CSV table of C-alpha atoms and ligand atoms in Angstrom, one decimal:
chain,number,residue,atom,x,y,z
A,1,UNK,CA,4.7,-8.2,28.3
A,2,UNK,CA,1.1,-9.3,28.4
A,3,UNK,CA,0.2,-12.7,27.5
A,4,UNK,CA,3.4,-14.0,25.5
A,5,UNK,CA,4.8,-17.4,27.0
A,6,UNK,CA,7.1,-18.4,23.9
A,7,UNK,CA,10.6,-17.8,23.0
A,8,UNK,CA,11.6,-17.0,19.5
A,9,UNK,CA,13.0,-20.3,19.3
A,10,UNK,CA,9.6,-22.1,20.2
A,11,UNK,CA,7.6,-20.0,17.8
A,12,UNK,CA,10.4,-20.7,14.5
A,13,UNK,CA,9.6,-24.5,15.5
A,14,UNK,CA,6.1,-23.6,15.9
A,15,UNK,CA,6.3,-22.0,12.2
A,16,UNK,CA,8.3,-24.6,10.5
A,17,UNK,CA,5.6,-27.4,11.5
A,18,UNK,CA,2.6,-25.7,11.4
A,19,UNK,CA,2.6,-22.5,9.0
A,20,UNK,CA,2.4,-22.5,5.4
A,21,UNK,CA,6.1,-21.7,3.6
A,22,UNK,CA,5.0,-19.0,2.7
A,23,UNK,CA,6.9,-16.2,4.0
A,24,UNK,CA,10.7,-15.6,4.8
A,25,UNK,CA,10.5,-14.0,8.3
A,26,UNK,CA,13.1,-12.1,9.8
A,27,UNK,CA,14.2,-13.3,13.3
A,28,UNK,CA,12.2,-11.7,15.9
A,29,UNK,CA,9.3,-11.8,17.1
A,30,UNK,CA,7.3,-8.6,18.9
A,31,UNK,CA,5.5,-8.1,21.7
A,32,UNK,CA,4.7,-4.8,22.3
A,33,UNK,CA,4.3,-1.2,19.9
A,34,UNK,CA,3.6,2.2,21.0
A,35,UNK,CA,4.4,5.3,18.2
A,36,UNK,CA,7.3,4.6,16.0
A,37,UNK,CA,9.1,2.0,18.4
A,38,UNK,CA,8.9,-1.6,19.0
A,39,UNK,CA,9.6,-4.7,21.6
A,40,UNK,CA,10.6,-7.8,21.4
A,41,UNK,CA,10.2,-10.9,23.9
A,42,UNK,CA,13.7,-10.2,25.6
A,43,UNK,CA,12.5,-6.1,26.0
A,44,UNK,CA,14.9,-5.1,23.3
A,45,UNK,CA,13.6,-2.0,22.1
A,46,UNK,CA,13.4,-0.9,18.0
A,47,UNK,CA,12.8,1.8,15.8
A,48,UNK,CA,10.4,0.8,12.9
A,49,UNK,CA,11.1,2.6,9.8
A,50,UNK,CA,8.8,0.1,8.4
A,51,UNK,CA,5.3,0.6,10.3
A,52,UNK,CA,4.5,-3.3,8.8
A,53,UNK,CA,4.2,-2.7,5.4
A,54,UNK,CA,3.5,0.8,5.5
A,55,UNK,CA,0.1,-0.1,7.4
A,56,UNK,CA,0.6,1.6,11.0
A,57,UNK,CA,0.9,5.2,9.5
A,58,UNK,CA,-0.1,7.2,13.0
A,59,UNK,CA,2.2,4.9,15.1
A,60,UNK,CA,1.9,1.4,16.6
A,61,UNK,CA,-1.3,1.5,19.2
A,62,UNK,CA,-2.4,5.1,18.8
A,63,UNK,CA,-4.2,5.6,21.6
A,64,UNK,CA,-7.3,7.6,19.8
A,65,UNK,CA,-7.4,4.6,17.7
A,66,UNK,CA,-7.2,1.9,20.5
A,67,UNK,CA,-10.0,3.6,22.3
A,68,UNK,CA,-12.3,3.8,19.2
A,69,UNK,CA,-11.6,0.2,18.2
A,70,UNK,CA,-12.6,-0.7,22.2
A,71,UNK,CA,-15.2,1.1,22.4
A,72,UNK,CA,-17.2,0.0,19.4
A,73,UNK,CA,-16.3,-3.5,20.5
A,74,UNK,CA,-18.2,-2.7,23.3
A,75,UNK,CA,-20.8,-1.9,21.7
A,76,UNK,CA,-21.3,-4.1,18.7
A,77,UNK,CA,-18.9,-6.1,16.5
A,78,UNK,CA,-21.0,-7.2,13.4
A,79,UNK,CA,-24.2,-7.3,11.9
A,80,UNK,CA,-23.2,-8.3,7.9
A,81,UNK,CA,-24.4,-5.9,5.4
A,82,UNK,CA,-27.6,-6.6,5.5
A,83,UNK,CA,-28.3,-3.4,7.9
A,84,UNK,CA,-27.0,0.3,7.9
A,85,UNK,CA,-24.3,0.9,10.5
A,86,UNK,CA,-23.2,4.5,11.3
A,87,UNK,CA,-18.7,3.6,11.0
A,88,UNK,CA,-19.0,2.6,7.6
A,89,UNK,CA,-21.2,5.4,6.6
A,90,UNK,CA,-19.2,7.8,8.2
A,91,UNK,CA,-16.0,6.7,6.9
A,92,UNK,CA,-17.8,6.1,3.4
A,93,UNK,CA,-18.5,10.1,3.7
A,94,UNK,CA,-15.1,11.1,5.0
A,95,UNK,CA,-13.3,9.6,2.4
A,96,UNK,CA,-15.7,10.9,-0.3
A,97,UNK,CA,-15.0,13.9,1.5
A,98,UNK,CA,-11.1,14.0,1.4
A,99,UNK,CA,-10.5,12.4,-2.2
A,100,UNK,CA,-12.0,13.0,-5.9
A,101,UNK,CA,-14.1,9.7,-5.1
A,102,UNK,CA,-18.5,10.3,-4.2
A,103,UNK,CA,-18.8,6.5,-3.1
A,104,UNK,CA,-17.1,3.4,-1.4
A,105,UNK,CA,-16.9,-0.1,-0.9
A,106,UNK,CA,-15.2,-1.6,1.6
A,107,UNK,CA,-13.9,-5.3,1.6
A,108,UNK,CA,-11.0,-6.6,4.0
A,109,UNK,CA,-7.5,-6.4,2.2
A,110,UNK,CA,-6.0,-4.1,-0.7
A,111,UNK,CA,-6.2,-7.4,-3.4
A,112,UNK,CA,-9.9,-7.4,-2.5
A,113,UNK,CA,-10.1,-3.8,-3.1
A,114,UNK,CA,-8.6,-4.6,-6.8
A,115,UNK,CA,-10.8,-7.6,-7.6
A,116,UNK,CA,-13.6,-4.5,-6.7
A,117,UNK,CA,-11.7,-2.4,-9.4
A,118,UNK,CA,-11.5,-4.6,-11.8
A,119,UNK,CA,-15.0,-5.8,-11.8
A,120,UNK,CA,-16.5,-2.4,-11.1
A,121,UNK,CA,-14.2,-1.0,-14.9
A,122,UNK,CA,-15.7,-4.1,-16.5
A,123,UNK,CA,-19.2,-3.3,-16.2
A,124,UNK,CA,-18.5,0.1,-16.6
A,125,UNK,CA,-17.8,-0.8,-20.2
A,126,UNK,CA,-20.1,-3.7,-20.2
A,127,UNK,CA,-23.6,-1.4,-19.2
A,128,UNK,CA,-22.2,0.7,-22.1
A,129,UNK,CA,-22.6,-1.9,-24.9
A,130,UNK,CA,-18.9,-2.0,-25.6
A,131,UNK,CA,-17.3,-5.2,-25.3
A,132,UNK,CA,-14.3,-4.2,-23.5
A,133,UNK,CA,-12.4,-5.9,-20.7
A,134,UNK,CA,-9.0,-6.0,-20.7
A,135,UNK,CA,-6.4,-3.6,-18.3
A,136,UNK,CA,-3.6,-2.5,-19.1
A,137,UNK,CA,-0.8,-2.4,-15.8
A,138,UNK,CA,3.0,-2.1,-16.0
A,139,UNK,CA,5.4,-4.4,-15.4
A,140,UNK,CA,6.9,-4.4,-12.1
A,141,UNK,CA,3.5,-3.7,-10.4
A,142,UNK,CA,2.0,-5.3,-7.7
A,143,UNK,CA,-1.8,-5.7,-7.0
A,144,UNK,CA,-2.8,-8.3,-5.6
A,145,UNK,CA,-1.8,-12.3,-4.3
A,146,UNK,CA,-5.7,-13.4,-5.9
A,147,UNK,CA,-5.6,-15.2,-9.2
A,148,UNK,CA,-6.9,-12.0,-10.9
A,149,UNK,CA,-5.1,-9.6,-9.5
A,150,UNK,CA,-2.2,-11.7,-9.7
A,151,UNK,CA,-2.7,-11.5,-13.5
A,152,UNK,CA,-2.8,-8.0,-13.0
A,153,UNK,CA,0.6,-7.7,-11.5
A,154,UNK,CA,3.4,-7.0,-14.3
A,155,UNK,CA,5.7,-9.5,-12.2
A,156,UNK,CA,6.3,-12.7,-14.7
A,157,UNK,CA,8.2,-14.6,-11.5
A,158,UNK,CA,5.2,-14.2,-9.2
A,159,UNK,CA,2.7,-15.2,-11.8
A,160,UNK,CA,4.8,-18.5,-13.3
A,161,UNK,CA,4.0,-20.8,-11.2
A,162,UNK,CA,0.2,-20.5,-11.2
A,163,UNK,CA,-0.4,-20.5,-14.7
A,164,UNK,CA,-3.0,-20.4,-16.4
A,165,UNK,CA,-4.0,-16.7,-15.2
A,166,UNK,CA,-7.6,-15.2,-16.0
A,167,UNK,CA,-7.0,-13.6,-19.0
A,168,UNK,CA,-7.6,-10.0,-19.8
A,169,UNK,CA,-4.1,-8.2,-18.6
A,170,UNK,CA,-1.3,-6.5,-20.7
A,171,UNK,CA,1.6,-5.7,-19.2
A,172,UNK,CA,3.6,-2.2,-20.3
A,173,UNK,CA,7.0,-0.6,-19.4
A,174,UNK,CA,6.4,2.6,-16.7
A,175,UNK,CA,6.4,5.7,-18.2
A,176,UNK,CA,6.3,4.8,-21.8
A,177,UNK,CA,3.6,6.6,-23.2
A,178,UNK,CA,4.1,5.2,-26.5
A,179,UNK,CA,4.6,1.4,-25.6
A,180,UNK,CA,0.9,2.2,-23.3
A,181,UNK,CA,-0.8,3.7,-26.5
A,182,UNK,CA,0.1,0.5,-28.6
A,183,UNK,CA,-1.9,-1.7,-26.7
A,184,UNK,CA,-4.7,0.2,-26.0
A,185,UNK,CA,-7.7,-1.1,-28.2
A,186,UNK,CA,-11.4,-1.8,-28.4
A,187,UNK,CA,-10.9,-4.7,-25.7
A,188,UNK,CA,-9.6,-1.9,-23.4
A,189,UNK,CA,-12.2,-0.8,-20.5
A,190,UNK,CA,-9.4,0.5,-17.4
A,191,UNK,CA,-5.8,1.2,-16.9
A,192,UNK,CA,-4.4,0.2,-13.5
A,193,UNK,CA,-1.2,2.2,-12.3
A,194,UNK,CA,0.3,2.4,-8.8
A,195,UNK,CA,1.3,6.7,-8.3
A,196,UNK,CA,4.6,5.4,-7.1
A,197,UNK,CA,5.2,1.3,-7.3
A,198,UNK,CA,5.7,-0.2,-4.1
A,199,UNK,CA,6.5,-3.7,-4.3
A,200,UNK,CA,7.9,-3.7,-7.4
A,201,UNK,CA,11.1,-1.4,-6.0
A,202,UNK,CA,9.2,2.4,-5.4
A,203,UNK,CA,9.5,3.5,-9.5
A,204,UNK,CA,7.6,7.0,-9.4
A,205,UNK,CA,5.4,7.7,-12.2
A,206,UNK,CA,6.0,10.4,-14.4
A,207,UNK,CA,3.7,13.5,-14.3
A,208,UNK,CA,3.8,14.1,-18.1
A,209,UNK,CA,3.0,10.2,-18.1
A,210,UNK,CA,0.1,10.2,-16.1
A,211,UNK,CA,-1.9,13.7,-17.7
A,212,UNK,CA,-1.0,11.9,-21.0
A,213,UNK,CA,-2.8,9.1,-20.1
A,214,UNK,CA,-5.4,10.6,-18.3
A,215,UNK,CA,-6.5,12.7,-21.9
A,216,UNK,CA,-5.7,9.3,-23.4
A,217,UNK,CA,-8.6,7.8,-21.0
A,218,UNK,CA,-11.1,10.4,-21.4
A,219,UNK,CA,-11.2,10.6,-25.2
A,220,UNK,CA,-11.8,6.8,-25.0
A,221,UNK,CA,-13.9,6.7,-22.5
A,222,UNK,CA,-11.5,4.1,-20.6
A,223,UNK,CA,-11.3,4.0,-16.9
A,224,UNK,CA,-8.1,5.3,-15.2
A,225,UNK,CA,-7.8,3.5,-12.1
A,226,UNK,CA,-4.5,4.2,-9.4
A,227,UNK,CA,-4.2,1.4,-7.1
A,228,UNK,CA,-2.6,3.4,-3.6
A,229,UNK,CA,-3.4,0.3,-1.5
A,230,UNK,CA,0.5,1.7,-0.2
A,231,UNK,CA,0.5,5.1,-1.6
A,232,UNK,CA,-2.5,5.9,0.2
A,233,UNK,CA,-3.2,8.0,3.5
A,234,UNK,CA,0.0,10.4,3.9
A,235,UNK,CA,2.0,8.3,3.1
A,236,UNK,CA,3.6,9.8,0.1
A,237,UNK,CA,3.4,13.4,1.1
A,238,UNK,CA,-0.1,14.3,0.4
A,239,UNK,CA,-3.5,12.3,1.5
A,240,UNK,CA,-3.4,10.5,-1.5
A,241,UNK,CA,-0.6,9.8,-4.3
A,242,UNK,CA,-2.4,11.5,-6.8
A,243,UNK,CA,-2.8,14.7,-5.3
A,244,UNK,CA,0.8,15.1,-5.4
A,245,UNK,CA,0.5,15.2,-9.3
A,246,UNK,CA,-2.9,16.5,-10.3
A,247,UNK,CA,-4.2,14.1,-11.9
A,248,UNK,CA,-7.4,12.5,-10.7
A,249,UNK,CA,-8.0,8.5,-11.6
A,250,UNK,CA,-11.7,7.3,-11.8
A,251,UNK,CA,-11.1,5.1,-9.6
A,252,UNK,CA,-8.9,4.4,-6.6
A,253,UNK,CA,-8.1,1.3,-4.4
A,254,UNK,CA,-7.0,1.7,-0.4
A,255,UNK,CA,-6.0,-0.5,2.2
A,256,UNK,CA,-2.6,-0.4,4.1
A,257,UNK,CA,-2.5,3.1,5.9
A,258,UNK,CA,-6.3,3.3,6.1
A,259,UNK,CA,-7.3,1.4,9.7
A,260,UNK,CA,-3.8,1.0,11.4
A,261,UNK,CA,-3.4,-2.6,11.5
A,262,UNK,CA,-7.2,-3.6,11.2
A,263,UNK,CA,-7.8,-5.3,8.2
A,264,UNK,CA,-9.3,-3.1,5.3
A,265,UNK,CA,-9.8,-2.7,1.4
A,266,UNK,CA,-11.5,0.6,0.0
A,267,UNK,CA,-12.4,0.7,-3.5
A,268,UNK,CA,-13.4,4.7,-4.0
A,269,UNK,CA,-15.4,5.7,-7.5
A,270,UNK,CA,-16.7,8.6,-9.0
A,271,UNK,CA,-20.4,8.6,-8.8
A,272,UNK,CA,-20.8,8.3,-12.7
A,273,UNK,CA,-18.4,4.8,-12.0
A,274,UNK,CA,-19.8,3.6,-8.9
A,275,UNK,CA,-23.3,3.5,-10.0
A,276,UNK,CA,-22.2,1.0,-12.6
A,277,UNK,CA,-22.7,-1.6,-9.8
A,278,UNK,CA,-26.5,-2.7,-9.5
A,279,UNK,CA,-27.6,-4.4,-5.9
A,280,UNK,CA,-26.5,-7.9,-5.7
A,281,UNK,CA,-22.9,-7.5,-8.2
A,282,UNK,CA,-21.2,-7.4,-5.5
A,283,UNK,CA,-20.6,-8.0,-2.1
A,284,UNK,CA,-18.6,-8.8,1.6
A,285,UNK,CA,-19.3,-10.6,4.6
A,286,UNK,CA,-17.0,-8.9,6.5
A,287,UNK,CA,-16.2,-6.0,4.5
A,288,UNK,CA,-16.9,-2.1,6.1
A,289,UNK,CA,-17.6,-4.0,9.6
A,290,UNK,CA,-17.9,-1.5,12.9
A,291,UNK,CA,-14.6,-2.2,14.3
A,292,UNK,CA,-12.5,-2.0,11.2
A,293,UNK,CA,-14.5,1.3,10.3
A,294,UNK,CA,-14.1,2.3,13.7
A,295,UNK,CA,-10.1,2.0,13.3
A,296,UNK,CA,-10.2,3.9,10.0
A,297,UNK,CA,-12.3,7.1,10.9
A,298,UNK,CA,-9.9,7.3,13.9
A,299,UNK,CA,-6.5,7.4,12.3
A,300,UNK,CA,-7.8,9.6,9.6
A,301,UNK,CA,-8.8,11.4,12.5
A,302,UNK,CA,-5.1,11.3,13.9
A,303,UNK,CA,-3.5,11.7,10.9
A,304,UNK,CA,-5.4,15.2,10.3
A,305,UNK,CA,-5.3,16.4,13.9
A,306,UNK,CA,-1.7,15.7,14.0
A,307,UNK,CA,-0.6,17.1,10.6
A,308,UNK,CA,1.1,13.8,9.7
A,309,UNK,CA,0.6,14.3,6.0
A,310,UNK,CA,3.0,17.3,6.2
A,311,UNK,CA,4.8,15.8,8.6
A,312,UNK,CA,5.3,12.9,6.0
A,313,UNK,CA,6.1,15.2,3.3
A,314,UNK,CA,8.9,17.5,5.5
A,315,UNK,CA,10.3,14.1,7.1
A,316,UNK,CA,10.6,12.5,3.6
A,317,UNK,CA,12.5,15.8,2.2
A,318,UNK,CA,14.8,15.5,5.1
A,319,UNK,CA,15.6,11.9,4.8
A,320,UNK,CA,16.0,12.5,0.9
A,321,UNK,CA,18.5,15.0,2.2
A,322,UNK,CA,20.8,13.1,4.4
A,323,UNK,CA,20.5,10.0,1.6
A,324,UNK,CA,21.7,12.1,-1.2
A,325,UNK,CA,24.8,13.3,1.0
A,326,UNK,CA,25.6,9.8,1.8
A,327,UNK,CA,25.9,8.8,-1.9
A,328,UNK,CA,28.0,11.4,-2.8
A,329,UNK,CA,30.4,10.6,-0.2
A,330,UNK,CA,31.3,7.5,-2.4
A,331,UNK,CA,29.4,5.2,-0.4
A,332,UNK,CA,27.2,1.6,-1.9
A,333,UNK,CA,24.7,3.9,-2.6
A,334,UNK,CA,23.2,3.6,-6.5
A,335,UNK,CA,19.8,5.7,-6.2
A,336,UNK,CA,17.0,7.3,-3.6
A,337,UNK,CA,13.9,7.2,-4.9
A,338,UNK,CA,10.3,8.0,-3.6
A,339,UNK,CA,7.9,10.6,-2.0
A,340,UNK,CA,7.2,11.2,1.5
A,341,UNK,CA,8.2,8.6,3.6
A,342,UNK,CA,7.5,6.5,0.7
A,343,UNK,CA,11.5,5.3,0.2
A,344,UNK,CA,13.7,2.9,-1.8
A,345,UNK,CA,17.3,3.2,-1.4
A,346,UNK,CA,18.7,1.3,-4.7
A,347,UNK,CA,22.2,-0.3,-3.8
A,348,UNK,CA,25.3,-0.8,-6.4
A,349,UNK,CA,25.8,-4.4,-4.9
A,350,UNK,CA,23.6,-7.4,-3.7
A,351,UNK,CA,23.7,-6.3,-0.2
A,352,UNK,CA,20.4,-5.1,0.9
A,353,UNK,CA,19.4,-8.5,2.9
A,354,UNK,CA,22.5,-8.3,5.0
A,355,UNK,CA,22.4,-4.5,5.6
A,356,UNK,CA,18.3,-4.8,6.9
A,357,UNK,CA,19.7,-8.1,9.2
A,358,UNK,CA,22.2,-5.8,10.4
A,359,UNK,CA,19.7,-3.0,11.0
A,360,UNK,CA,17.7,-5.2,13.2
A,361,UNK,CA,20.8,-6.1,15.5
A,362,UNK,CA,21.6,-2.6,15.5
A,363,UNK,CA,17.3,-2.0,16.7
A,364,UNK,CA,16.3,-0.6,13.7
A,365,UNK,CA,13.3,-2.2,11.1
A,366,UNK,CA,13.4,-1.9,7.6
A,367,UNK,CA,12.7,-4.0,4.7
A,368,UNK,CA,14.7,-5.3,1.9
A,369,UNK,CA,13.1,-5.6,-1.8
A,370,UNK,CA,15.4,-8.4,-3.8
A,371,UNK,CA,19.0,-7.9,-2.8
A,372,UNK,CA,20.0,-3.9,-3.9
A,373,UNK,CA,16.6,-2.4,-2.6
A,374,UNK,CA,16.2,-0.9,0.6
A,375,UNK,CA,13.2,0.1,1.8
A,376,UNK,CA,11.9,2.7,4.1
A,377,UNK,CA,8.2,2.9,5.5
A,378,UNK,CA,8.6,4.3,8.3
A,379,UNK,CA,5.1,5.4,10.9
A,380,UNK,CA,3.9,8.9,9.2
A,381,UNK,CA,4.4,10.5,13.1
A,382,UNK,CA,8.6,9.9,12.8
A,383,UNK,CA,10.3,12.7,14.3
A,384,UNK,CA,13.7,14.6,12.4
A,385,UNK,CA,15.6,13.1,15.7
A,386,UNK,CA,14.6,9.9,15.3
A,387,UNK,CA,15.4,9.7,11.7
A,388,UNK,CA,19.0,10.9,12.6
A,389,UNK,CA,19.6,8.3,14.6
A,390,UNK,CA,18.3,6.0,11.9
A,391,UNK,CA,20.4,7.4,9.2
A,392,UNK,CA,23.4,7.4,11.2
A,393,UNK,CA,23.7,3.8,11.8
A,394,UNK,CA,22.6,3.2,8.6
A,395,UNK,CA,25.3,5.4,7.1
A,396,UNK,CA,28.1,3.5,9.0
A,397,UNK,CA,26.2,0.3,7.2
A,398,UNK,CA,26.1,1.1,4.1
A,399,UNK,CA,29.4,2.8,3.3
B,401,LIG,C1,0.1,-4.6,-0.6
B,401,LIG,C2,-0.4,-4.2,-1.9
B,401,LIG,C3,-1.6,-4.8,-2.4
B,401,LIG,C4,-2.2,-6.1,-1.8
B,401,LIG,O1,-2.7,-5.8,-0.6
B,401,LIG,P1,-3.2,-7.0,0.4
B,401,LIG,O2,-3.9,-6.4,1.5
B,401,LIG,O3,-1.9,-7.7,0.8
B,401,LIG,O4,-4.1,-7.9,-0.4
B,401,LIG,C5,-2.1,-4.3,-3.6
B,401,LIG,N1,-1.6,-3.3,-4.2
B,401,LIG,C6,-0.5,-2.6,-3.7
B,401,LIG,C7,0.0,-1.4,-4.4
B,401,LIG,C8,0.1,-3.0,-2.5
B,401,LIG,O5,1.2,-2.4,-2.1
């Protein structure tokens, strides 16, 4: 078990006196990952249908991404981006390669990749004489823990008790093209719309909603940007969200899925877009380092050589399947909603909390969103057997 010398116990006490409140952890801790399973200190063993937050899409420790990661530590771990290194133009070209985007930048976390958006769509309009600036998002989204992008996200309880945001966001209902049109204006430069929203409960957007807007955005010459900071990377199905649909944004942000674990934010532009950035507007210390870029160009590596997108997309129908025959046997079950294994199973009570506690007893990770939402993220490489013996212990849960 490597190097770990703490009990659970110790590390809670640890966390209680030394770590921010911030977060409401479950109560476990891990010490080991390979594929879709985990460990914990006693060598209790788990299935993760969680991958941590949809982040470790080819499985925990993929051994083509271990090595890649090792070996460019070996070789170099940072220069800034003062200098050309060959990961981050190589990744830089294989995800112009694989999306609608031509360039990249890379910072270190999906809210960074946002704050890139966002800037980027307000020169955009700015280098274009208009005096544009606002975005328009939906409620329910999530973008972002910086003041900005927190501004951005259409979540009235998360933003509260920072006020006053940066101004320049308006929030709209999802998939109301008619609510979106009355707040478009002058002011507006970029709409911001996760594919499928992740935080927020995994709400879908419409197909007719999106092509609407996307018209919407060309007459206007307003920037449609699709934050897939979880969408991203197989995850839903196809490479990326918008595939899925056919409808290409201007913009895209990435993060999660991208480097398995390694921490990453890719904001991807047209060229026409990208170009609106003159040297010196904007920049990363860290951002697009060897390592990180290492990580990513491996598990896009993995996730083609081993068909994961399909494998997400087949899995996800399967799953879908099994979830649908559960709520029609009269069970808790309200609504399954999602693509790929991008999941939320809606409850008809407040029990979502207890049901993921039980899970984890039971070895099995998932992830509760408020108390009627579960959540399932599971690693891209799950196999049908493996879900089955998910869904069957969650089907004796749940009923
Ligand atoms: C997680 C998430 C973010 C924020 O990413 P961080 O890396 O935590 O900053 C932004 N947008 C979406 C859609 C996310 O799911």
């Amino acid at each position: 078990m490597g190097t770990v010398t703490m009990n659970l116990n110790e590390l809670i006490q640890l966390d209680n006196t030394y770590h921010m409140t911030t977060y409401s952890r479950l109560p476990v801790t891990f010490v080991k990952g390979k594929g879709t399973r985990l460990w914990d200190d006693t060598g209790k063993e788990y299935l993760d249908l969680l991958s941590g937050i949809g982040v470790v899409g080819v499985g925990h420790c993929h051994p083509v991404v271990v090595d890649a990661i090792k070996n460019q530590l070996e070789s170099l771990m940072h220069v800034s981006n003062l200098f050309y290194t060959e990961p981050q133009l190589e990744l830089a070209s294989k995800i112009a390669d694989i999306s609608f985007g031509d360039r990249c930048f890379f910072g270190n976390s999906g809210a960074e990749a946002n704050e890139g958006a966002i800037k980027l769509a307000r020169r955009y309009a700015k280098i274009r004489g208009k005096d544009a600036y606002e975005i328009i998002t939906a409620f329910r989204s999530f973008h972002g823990r910086t003041m900005k992008t927190l501004a951005a996200t259409g979540q009235p309880d998360k933003q509260r008790p920072f006020e006053p945001l940066p101004p320049g966001f308006k929030h709209v209902p999802l998939n109301d093209i008619e609510a979106l049109k009355k707040e478009i204006n002058g002011k507006t430069c970029a709409v911001m719309l996760e594919v499928i929203q992740g935080e927020g409960g995994v709400y879908p957007c419409d197909e007719s909603y999106l092509k609407e807007i996307r018209a919407l955005c060309d007459e206007r010459d307003i920037l449609l940007i699709f934050d897939e900071v979880q969408t991203g990377i197989g995850r839903t199905g196809n490479m990326f969200a918008y595939q899925g649909i056919g409808v290409e944004p201007d913009i895209m942000t990435l993060a999660k899925g991208i480097a398995s674990g390694l921490p990453i934010g890719v904001l991807v532009a047209s060229e026409k877009v990208s170009l609106s950035f003159k040297p010196g507007e904007h920049g990363s210390t860290f951002g697009g380092g060897p390592a990180v870029c290492a990580a990513a160009l491996a598990t896009i590596k993995v996730i083609e050589e081993e068909g994961l997108v399909d494998n997400s997309r087949k899995i996800g129908a399967h799953i879908v399947q099994k979830l649908e025959a559960i709520k029609e046997s009269g069970s808790l079950v309200k609504e399954i909603r999602g693509a790929g294994l991008m999941l939320a199973i809606e409850l008809k009570e407040g029990k979502a909390g207890g049901i993921v506690l039980d899970l984890l007893k039971e070895g099995i990770v998932a992830n509760n969103i408020g108390n009627t939402i579960i959540r399932l993220l599971p690693p891209l490489c799950i196999t049908k057997a493996e879900v089955d013996e998910a869904l069957s212990v969650l089907e004796r849960l749940i009923v």
